[in-house]
Tab-separated table of C-alpha atoms in Angstrom:
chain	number	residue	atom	x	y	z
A	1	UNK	CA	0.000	0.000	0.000
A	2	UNK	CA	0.764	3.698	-0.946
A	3	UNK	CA	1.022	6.119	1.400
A	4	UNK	CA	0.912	10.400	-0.121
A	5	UNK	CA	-0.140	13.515	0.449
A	6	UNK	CA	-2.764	15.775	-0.877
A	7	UNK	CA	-2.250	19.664	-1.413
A	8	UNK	CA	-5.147	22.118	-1.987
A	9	UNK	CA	-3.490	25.617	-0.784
A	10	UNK	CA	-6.200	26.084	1.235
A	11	UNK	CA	-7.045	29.090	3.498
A	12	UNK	CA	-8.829	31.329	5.848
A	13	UNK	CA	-7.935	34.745	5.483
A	14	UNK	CA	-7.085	34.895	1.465
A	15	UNK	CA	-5.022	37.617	1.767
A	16	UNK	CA	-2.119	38.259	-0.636
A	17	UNK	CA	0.860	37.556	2.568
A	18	UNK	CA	-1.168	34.220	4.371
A	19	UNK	CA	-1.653	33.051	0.516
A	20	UNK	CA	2.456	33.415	-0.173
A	21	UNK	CA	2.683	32.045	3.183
A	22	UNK	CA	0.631	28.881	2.816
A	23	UNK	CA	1.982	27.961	-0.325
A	24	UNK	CA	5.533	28.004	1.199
A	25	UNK	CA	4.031	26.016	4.076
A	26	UNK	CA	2.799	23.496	1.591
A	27	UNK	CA	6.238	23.481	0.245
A	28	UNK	CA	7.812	22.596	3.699
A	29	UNK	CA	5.188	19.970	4.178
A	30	UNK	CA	6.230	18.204	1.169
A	31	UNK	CA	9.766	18.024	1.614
A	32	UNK	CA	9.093	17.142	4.656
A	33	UNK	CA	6.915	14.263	3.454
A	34	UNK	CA	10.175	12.826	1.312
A	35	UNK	CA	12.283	12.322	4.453
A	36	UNK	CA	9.432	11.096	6.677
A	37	UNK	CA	8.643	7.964	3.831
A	38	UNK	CA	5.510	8.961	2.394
A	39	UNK	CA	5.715	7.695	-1.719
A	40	UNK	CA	3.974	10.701	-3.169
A	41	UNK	CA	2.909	14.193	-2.762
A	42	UNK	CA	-0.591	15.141	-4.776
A	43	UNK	CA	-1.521	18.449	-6.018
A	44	UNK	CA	-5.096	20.117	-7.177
A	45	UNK	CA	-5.818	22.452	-9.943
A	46	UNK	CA	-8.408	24.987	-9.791
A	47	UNK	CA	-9.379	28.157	-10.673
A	48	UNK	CA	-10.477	31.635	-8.634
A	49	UNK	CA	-11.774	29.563	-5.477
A	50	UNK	CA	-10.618	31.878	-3.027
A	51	UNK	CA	-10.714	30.078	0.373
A	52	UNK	CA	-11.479	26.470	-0.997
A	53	UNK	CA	-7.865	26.372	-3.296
A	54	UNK	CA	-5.550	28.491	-4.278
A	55	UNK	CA	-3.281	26.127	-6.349
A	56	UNK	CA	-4.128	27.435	-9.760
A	57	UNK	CA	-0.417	26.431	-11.379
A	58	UNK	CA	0.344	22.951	-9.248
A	59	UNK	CA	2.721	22.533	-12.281
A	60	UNK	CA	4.816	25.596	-10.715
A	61	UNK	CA	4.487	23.775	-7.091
A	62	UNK	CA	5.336	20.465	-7.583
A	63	UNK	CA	8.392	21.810	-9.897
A	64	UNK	CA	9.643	23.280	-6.930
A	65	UNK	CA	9.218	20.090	-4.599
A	66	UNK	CA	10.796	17.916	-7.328
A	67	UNK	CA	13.791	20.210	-7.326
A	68	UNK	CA	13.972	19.989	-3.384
A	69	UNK	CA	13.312	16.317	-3.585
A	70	UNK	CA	14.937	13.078	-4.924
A	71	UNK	CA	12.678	10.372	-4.452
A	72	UNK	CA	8.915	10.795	-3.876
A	73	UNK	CA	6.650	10.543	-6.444
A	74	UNK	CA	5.532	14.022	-8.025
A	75	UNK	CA	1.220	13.961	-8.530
A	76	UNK	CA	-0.359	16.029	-11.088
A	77	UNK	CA	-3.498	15.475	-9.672
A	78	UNK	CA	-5.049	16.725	-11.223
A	79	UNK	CA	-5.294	18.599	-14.363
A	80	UNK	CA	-7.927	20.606	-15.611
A	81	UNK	CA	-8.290	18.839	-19.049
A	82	UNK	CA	-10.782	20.931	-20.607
A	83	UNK	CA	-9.387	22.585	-23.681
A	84	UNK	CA	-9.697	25.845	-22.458
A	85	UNK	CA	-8.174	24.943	-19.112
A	86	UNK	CA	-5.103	23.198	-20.899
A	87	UNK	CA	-4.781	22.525	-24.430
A	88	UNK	CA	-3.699	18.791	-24.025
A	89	UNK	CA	-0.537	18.588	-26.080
A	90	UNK	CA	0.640	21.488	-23.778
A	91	UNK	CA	-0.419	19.289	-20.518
A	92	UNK	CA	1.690	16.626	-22.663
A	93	UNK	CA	4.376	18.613	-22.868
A	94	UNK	CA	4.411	19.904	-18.868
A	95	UNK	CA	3.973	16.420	-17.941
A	96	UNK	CA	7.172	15.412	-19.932
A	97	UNK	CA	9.037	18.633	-18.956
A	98	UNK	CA	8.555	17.669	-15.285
A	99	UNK	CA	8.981	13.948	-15.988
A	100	UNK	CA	12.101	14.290	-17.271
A	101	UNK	CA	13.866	16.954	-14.273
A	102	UNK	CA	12.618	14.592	-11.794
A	103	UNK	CA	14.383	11.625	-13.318
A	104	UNK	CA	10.529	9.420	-13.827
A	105	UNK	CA	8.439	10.658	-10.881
A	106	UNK	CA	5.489	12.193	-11.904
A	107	UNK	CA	1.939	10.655	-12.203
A	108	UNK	CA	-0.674	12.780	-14.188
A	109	UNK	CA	-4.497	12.984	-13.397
A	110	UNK	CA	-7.207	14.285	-15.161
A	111	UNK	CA	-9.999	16.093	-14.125
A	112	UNK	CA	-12.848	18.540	-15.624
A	113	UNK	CA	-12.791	21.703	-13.043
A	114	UNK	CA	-16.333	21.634	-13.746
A	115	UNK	CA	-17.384	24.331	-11.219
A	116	UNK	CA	-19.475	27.288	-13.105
A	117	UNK	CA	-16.629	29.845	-11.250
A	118	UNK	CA	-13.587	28.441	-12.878
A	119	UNK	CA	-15.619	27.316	-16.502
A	120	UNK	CA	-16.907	30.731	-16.428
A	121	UNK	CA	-12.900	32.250	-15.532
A	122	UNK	CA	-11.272	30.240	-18.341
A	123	UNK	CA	-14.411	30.122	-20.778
A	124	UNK	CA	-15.154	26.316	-20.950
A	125	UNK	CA	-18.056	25.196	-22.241
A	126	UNK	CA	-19.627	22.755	-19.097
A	127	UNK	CA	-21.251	20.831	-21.470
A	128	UNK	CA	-18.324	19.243	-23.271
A	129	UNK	CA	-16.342	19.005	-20.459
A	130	UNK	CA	-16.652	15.213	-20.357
A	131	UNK	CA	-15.697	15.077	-24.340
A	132	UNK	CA	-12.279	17.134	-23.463
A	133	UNK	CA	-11.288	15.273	-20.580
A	134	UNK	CA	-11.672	11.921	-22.645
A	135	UNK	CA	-9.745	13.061	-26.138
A	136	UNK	CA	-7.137	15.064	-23.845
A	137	UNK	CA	-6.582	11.316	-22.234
A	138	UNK	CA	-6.549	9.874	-25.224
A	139	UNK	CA	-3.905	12.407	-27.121
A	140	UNK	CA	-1.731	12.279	-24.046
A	141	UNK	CA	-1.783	8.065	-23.986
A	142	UNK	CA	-0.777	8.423	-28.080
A	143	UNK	CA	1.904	11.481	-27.394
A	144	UNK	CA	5.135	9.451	-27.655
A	145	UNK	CA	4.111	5.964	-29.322
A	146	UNK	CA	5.073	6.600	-32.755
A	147	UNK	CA	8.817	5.591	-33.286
A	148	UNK	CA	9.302	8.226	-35.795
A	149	UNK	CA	8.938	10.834	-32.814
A	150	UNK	CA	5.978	12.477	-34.777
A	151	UNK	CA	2.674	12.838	-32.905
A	152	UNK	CA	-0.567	12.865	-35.161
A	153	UNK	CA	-3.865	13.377	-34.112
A	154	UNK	CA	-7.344	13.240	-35.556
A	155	UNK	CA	-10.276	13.174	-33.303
A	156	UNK	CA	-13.914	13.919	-32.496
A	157	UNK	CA	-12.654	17.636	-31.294
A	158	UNK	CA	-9.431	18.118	-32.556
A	159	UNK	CA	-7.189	18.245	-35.379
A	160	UNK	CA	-3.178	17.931	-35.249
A	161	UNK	CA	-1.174	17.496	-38.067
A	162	UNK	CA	2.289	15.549	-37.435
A	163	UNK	CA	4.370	17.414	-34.980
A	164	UNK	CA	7.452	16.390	-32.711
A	165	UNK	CA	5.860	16.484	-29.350
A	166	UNK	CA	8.913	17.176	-27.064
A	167	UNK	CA	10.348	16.489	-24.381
A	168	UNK	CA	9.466	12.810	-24.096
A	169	UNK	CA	9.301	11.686	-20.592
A	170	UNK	CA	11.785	9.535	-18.788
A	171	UNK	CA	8.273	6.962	-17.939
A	172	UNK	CA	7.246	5.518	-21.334
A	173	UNK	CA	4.916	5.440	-22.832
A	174	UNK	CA	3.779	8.359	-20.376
A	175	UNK	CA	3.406	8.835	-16.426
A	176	UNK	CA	1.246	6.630	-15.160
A	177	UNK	CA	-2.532	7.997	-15.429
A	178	UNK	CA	-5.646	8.803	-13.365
A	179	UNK	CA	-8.651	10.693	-12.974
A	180	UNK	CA	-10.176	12.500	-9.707
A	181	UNK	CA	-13.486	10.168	-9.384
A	182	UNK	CA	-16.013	12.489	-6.885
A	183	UNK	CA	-19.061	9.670	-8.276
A	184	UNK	CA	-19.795	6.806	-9.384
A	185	UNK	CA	-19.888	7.639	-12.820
A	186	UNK	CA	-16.379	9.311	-13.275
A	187	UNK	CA	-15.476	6.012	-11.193
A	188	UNK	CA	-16.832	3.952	-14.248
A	189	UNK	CA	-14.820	5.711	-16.553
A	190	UNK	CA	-12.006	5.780	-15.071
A	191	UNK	CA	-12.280	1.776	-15.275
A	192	UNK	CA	-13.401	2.081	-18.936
A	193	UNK	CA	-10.325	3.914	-19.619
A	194	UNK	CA	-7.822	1.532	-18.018
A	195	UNK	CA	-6.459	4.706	-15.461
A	196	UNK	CA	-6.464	5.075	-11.738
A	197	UNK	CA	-9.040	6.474	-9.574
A	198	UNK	CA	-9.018	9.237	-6.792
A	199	UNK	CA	-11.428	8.953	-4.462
A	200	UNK	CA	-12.947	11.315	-2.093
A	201	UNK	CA	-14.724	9.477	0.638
A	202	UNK	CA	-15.710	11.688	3.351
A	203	UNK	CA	-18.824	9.880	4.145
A	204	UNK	CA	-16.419	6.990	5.657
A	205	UNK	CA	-14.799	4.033	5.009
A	206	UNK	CA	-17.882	2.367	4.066
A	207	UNK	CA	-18.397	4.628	1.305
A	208	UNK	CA	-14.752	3.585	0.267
A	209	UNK	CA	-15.520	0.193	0.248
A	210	UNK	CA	-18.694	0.796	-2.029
A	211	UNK	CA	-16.804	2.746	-4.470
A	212	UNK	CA	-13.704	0.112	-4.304
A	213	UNK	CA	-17.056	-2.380	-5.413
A	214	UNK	CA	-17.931	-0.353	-8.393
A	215	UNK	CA	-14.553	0.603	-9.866
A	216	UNK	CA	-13.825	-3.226	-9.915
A	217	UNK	CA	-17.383	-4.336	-11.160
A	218	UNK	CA	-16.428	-1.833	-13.947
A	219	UNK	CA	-13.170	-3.351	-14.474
A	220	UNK	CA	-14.433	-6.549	-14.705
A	221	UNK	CA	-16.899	-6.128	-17.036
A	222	UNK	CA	-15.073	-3.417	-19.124
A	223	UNK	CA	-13.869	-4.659	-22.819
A	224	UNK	CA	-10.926	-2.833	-23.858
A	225	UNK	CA	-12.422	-0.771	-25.984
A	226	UNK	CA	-12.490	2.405	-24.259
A	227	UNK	CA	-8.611	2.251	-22.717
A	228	UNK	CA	-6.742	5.337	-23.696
A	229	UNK	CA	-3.507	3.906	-23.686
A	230	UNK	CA	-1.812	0.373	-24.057
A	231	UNK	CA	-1.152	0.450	-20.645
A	232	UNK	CA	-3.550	0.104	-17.605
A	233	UNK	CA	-3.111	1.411	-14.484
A	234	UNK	CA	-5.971	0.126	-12.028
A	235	UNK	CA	-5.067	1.687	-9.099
A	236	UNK	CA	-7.582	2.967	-6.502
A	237	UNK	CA	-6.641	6.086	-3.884
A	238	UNK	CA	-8.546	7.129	-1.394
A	239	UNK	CA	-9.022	10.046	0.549
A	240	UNK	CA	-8.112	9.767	4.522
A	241	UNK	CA	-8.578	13.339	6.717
A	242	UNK	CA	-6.024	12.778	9.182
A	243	UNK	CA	-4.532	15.226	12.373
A	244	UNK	CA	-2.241	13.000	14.079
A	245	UNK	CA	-0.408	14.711	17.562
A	246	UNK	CA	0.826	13.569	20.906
A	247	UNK	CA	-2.289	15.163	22.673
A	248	UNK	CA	-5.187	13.142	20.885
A	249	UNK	CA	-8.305	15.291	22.127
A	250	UNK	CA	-6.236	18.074	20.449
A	251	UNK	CA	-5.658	16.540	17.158
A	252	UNK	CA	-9.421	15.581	17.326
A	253	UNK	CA	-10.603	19.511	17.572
A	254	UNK	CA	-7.662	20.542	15.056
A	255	UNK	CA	-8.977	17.637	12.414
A	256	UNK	CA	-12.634	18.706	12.823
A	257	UNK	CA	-12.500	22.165	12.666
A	258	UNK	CA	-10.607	21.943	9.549
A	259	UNK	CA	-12.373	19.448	8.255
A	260	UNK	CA	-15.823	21.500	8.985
A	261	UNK	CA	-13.966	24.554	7.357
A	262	UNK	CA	-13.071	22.243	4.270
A	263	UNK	CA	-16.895	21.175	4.049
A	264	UNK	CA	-18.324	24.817	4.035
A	265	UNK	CA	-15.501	26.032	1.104
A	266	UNK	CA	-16.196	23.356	-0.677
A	267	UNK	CA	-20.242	23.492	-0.495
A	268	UNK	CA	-19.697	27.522	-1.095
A	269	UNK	CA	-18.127	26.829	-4.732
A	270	UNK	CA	-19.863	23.524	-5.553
A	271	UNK	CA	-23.197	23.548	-3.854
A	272	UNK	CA	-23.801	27.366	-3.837
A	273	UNK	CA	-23.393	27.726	0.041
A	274	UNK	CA	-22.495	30.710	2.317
A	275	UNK	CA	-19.231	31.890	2.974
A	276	UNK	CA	-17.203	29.882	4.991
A	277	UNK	CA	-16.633	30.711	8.685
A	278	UNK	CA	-12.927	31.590	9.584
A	279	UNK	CA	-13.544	32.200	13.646
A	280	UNK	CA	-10.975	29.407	15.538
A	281	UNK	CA	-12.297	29.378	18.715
A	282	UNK	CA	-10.685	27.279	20.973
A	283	UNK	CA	-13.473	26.675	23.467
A	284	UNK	CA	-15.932	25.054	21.012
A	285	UNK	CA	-16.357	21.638	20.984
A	286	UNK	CA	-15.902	21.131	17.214
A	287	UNK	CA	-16.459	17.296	17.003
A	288	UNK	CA	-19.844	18.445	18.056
A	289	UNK	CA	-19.902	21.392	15.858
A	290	UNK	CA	-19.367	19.848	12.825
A	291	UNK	CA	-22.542	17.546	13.393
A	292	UNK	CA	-24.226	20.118	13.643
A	293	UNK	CA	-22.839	21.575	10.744
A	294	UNK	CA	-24.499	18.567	8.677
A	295	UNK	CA	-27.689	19.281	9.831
A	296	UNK	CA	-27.388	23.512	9.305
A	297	UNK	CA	-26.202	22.304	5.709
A	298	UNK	CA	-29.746	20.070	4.702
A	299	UNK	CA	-31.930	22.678	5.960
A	300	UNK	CA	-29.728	25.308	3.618
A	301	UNK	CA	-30.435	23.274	0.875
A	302	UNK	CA	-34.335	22.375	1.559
A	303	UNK	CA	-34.549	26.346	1.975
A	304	UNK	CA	-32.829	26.909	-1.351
A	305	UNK	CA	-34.711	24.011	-3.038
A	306	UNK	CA	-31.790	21.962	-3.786
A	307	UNK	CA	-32.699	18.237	-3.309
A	308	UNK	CA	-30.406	16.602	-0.759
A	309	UNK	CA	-29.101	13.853	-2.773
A	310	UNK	CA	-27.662	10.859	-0.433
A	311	UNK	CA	-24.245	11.589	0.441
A	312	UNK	CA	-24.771	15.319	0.444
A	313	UNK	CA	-23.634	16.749	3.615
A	314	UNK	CA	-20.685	13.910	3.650
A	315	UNK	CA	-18.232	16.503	4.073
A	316	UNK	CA	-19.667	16.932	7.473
A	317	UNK	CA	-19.417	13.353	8.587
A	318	UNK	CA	-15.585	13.682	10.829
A	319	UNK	CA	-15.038	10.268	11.716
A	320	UNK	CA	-11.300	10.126	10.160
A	321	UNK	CA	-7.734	9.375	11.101
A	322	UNK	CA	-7.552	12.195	13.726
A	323	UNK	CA	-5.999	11.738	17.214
A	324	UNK	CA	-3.275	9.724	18.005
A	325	UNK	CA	-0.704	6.995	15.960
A	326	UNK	CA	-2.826	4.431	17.087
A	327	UNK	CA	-5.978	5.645	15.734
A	328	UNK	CA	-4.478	6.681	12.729
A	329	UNK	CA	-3.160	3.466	12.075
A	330	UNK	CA	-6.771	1.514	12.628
A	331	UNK	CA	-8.271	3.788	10.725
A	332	UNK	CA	-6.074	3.106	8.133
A	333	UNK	CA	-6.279	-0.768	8.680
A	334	UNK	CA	-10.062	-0.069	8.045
A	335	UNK	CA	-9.162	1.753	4.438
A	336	UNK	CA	-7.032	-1.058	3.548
A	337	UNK	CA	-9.637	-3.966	4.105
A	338	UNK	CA	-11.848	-1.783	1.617
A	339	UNK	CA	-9.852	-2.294	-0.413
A	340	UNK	CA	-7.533	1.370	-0.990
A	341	UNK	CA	-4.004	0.962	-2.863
A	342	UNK	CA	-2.744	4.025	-1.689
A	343	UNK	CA	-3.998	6.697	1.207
A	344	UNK	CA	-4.209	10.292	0.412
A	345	UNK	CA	-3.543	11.999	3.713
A	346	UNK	CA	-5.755	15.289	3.461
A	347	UNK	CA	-3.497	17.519	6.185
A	348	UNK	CA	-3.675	20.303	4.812
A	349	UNK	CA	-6.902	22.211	5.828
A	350	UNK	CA	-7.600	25.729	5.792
A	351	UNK	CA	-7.647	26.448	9.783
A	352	UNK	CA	-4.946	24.002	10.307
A	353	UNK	CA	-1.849	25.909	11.549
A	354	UNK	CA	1.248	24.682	10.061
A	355	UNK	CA	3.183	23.116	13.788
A	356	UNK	CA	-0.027	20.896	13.685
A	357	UNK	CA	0.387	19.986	10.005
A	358	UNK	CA	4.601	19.108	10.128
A	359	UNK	CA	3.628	17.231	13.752
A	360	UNK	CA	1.126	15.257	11.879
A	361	UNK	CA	3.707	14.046	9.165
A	362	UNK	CA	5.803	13.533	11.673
A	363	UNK	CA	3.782	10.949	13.449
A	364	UNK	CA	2.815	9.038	10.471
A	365	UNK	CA	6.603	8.723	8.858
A	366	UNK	CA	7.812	7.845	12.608
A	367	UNK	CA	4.619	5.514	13.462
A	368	UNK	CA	2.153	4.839	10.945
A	369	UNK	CA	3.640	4.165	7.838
A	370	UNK	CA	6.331	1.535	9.256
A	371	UNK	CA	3.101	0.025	10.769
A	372	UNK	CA	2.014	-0.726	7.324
A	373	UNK	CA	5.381	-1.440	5.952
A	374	UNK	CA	6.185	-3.905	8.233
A	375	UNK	CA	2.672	-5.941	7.680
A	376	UNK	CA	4.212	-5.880	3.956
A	377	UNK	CA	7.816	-7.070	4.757
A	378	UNK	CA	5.467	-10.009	6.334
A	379	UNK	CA	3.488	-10.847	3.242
A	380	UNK	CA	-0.020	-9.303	4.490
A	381	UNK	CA	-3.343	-9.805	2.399
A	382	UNK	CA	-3.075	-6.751	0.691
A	383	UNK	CA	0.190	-7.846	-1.338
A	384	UNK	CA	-2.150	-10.972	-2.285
A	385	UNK	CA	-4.609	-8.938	-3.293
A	386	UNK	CA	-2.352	-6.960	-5.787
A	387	UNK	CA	-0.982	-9.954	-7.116
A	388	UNK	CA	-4.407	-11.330	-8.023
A	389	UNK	CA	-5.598	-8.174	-9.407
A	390	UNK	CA	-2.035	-8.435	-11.596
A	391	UNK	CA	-3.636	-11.686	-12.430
A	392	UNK	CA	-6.350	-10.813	-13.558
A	393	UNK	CA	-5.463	-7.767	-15.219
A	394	UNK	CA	-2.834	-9.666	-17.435
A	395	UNK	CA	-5.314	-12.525	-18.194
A	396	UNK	CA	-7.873	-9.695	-19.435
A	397	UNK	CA	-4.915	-8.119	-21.537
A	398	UNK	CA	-4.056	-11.066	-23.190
A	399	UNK	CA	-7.506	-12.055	-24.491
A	400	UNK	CA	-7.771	-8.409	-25.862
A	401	UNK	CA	-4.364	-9.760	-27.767
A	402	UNK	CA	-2.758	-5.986	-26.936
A	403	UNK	CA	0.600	-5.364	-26.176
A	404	UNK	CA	1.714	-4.680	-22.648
A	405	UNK	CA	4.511	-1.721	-21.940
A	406	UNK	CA	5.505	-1.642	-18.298
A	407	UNK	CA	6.094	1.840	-16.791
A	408	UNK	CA	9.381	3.018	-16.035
A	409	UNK	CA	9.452	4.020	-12.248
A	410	UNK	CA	5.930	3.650	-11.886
C-alpha cells in the first residue's frame, strides 16, 4: 500500500501575505513528506476559489518540490483537461518537462474543473467538459508511441497534423494515469479507460468500500475498448482526513475544525453555500460542531430548493484518522480492508496551523507508515490482493491480444 499527500493551498484569510505564506508552508510539508517515507505528494488544480484552493499552477508547485526532492513521487493530480483549461498537447508537454527533471516521478491525473466559477474564468463550455477530458486522455496516452517521434492526431474535437511532441518523458509510454473520481460515474470511466481512480470518501470508510465495489465491477466487465492507452493502471486512492499529535483530544478539535472549514468552502463553490466561517475558537467543541454543521447544511439546501441527494452533507461526517498513531493506524487498517491501494492523507486544511500539520507528518513517517510497511515485509493480504488483481489484469490483456509496456518508475 501507498502512502501520499494531498495539497489544496487552502485558506482562511485569502489575503495576498497568508496566501504566499501557505503555499511556502505546503512546500515545507512536502519536503518534509520525502524524508518522513511517504511515496507521493498530490496536487489540485483549480481556478479563482478563493478560500477552498488556491493552487491554480500545481505545475509551478510540484516543480519546486521535485527540485527539493529526490525520491517521492511528483502527482499532477489533477489537471484541468478541458481545452480551455489546458490545451492537451501542452499538458503533454508539462507532464514530460517535469517527468524528465525529476528523473521518472510524476503521475498525471485528469480532471474537468467543472465548477461554473472556474468554466466561467477560463471560458469552458460545461457541457463538453466530459468530451475534453476523454480526447485530452486519449492524445496524451498516443503522445510518444510513434517511433518516428511524430505525434498525429485526428479526433472527435481536434485536429493535429504531425508534430514532434517534445520532451518525451523519462516513464514511457507516459506517467502513469488517473482521474479525480467524486461519483460513481467518473469512477466507471475511469475503469473504462484503463487509469487510476481518486477517491474522495468523506462519508467513511464504508463509502470507500462501495466505491472500491464499483470501480472493480467496472473493471471486470469493461472490454478494452475504451482504454486510452496500451497500458492500464488500475489503481484505486482514497481520501483519509487525518490530524495526528501527541495530545489526541487536540488533534481531534484541530482535524474537525478543519475538516468543517473544508466542508463549508467546498459546499460555497460547488453547492452554492455561504461563505465559509474563519472564527478558531478554541473553546468550542468542534467534534460536536461539525454535526451540527451537517444538519445547518440540509436545511440550507431544503430552503434553497436543492434536493439533498444521499451523500450530500458527507463533508460533514468527521469520523477520520484524527488523534493519536494508534488511531491513525486503525483507521487506516479499516481503508485497507476496503480495499484502498494508496492513502491520500488530506493535512492540509484551511484552519490548520502549520506546527499541527509538520507534527502530523511527523507521526505518520515515525509511526504509521512503518506500521504498514512492516505488515508488507510479512506478506499481508493486501500484497495478495495486488498480485491477483495483476492476475487478472494480465489474463484480461491477453484475451484483448494488446501489447503490454511496463512503466518506467511507476
Amino acid at each position: 500500500m501507498k502512502f501520499s499527500m494531498i495539497f489544496e493551498a487552502q485558506m482562511t484569510d485569502p489575503s495576498a501575505d497568508h496566501e504566499r505564506q501557505v503555499l511556502r508552508d505546503c512546500v515545507e510539508q512536502a519536503v518534509l513528506a520525502e524524508e518522513m517515507g511517504f511515496d507521493t505528494v498530490w496536487a489540485v488544480e483549480h481556478h479563482g476559489l478563493k478560500w477552498y484552493a488556491h493552487m491554480s499552477a500545481p505545475e509551478i508547485f510540484l516543480t519546486w518540490v521535485a527540485a527539493r526532492t529526490e525520491r517521492i513521487r511528483i502527482g499532477h493530480g489533477v489537471v484541468c483537461m478541458p481545452f480551455n483549461f489546458n490545451h492537451p498537447v501542452r499538458a503533454a508537454e508539462r507532464a514530460a518537462m517535469l517527468d524528465v527533471l525529476s528523473n521518472g516521478r510524476v503521475n498525471l491525473g485528469a480532471g474537468r474543473g467543472a465548477t461554473p466559477q472556474e468554466t466561467s474564468m477560463c471560458g469552458v463550455d460545461p457541457d463538453r467538459t466530459y468530451q475534453e477530458v476523454e480526447e485530452s486522455l486519449r492524445i496524451i496516452g498516443r503522445a510518444w508511441q510513434d517511433p518516428e517521434g511524430e505525434f498525429e492526431w485526428h479526433g472527435e474535437l481536434l485536429d493535429i497534423d504531425p508534430h514532434p511532441m517534445l520532451p518525451r518523458p523519462v516513464q514511457l509510454p507516459h506517467p502513469p494515469l488517473f482521474m479525480a473520481c467524486t461519483k460513481k460515474d467518473t469512477l466507471k470511466l475511469a475503469a473504462d479507460y484503463g487509469i487510476g481512480a481518486l477517491v474522495l470518501g468523506f462519508a467513511g470508510v464504508e463509502e470507500i468500500a462501495e466505491l472500491r465495489r464499483t470501480y472493480d465491477a467496472a473493471i471486470a466487465e469493461r472490454t478494452g475498448e475504451k482504454f486510452v492507452s496500451t497500458v492500464v493502471n488500475d489503481h484505486f486512492a482514497a481520501l483519509c482526513p487525518t490530524i495526528v499529535l501527541n495530545d489526541r483530544a487536540k488533534a481531534q478539535q484541530i482535524g474537525a475544525r478543519g475538516q468543517r472549514f473544508f466542508a463549508q468552502s467546498i459546499k460555497h463553490w460547488y453547492g452554492a453555500g455561504p461563505v465559509p466561517d474563519e472564527a478558531i475558537d478554541p473553546t468550542v467543541d468542534e467534534v460536536a460542531r461539525i454535526r451540527e454543521a451537517a444538519d445547518e447544511h440540509v436545511a440550507y439546501l431544503h430552503e434553497a430548493k436543492i434536493p439533498v441527494k444521499a451523500g450530500a452533507t458527507s463533508v460533514f461526517h468527521a469520523e477520520h484518522a484524527y488523534g493519536s498513531p494508534e488511531d491513525a493506524i486503525a483507521y487506516v487498517e479499516r481503508l485497507q480492508a476496503a480495499g484502498a491501494d494508496e492513502i491520500l492523507c488530506l493535512i492540509q486544511m484551511g484552519t490548520v496551523p502549520q506546527e499541527a500539520c509538520l507534527e502530523t507528518i511527523r507521526h505518520w513517517g515515525e509511526k504509521v507508515i512503518p506500521h504498514f510497511r512492516g505488515a508488507e515485509r510479512a506478506g499481508d493480504i493486501g500484497q495478495s490482493r495486488g498480485a491477483e488483481r495483476a492476475g487478472n489484469l494480465g489474463q484480461s490483456r491477453a484475451a484483448e491480444g494488446a501489447e503490454t509496456t511496463e512503466f518506467v518508475g511507476a
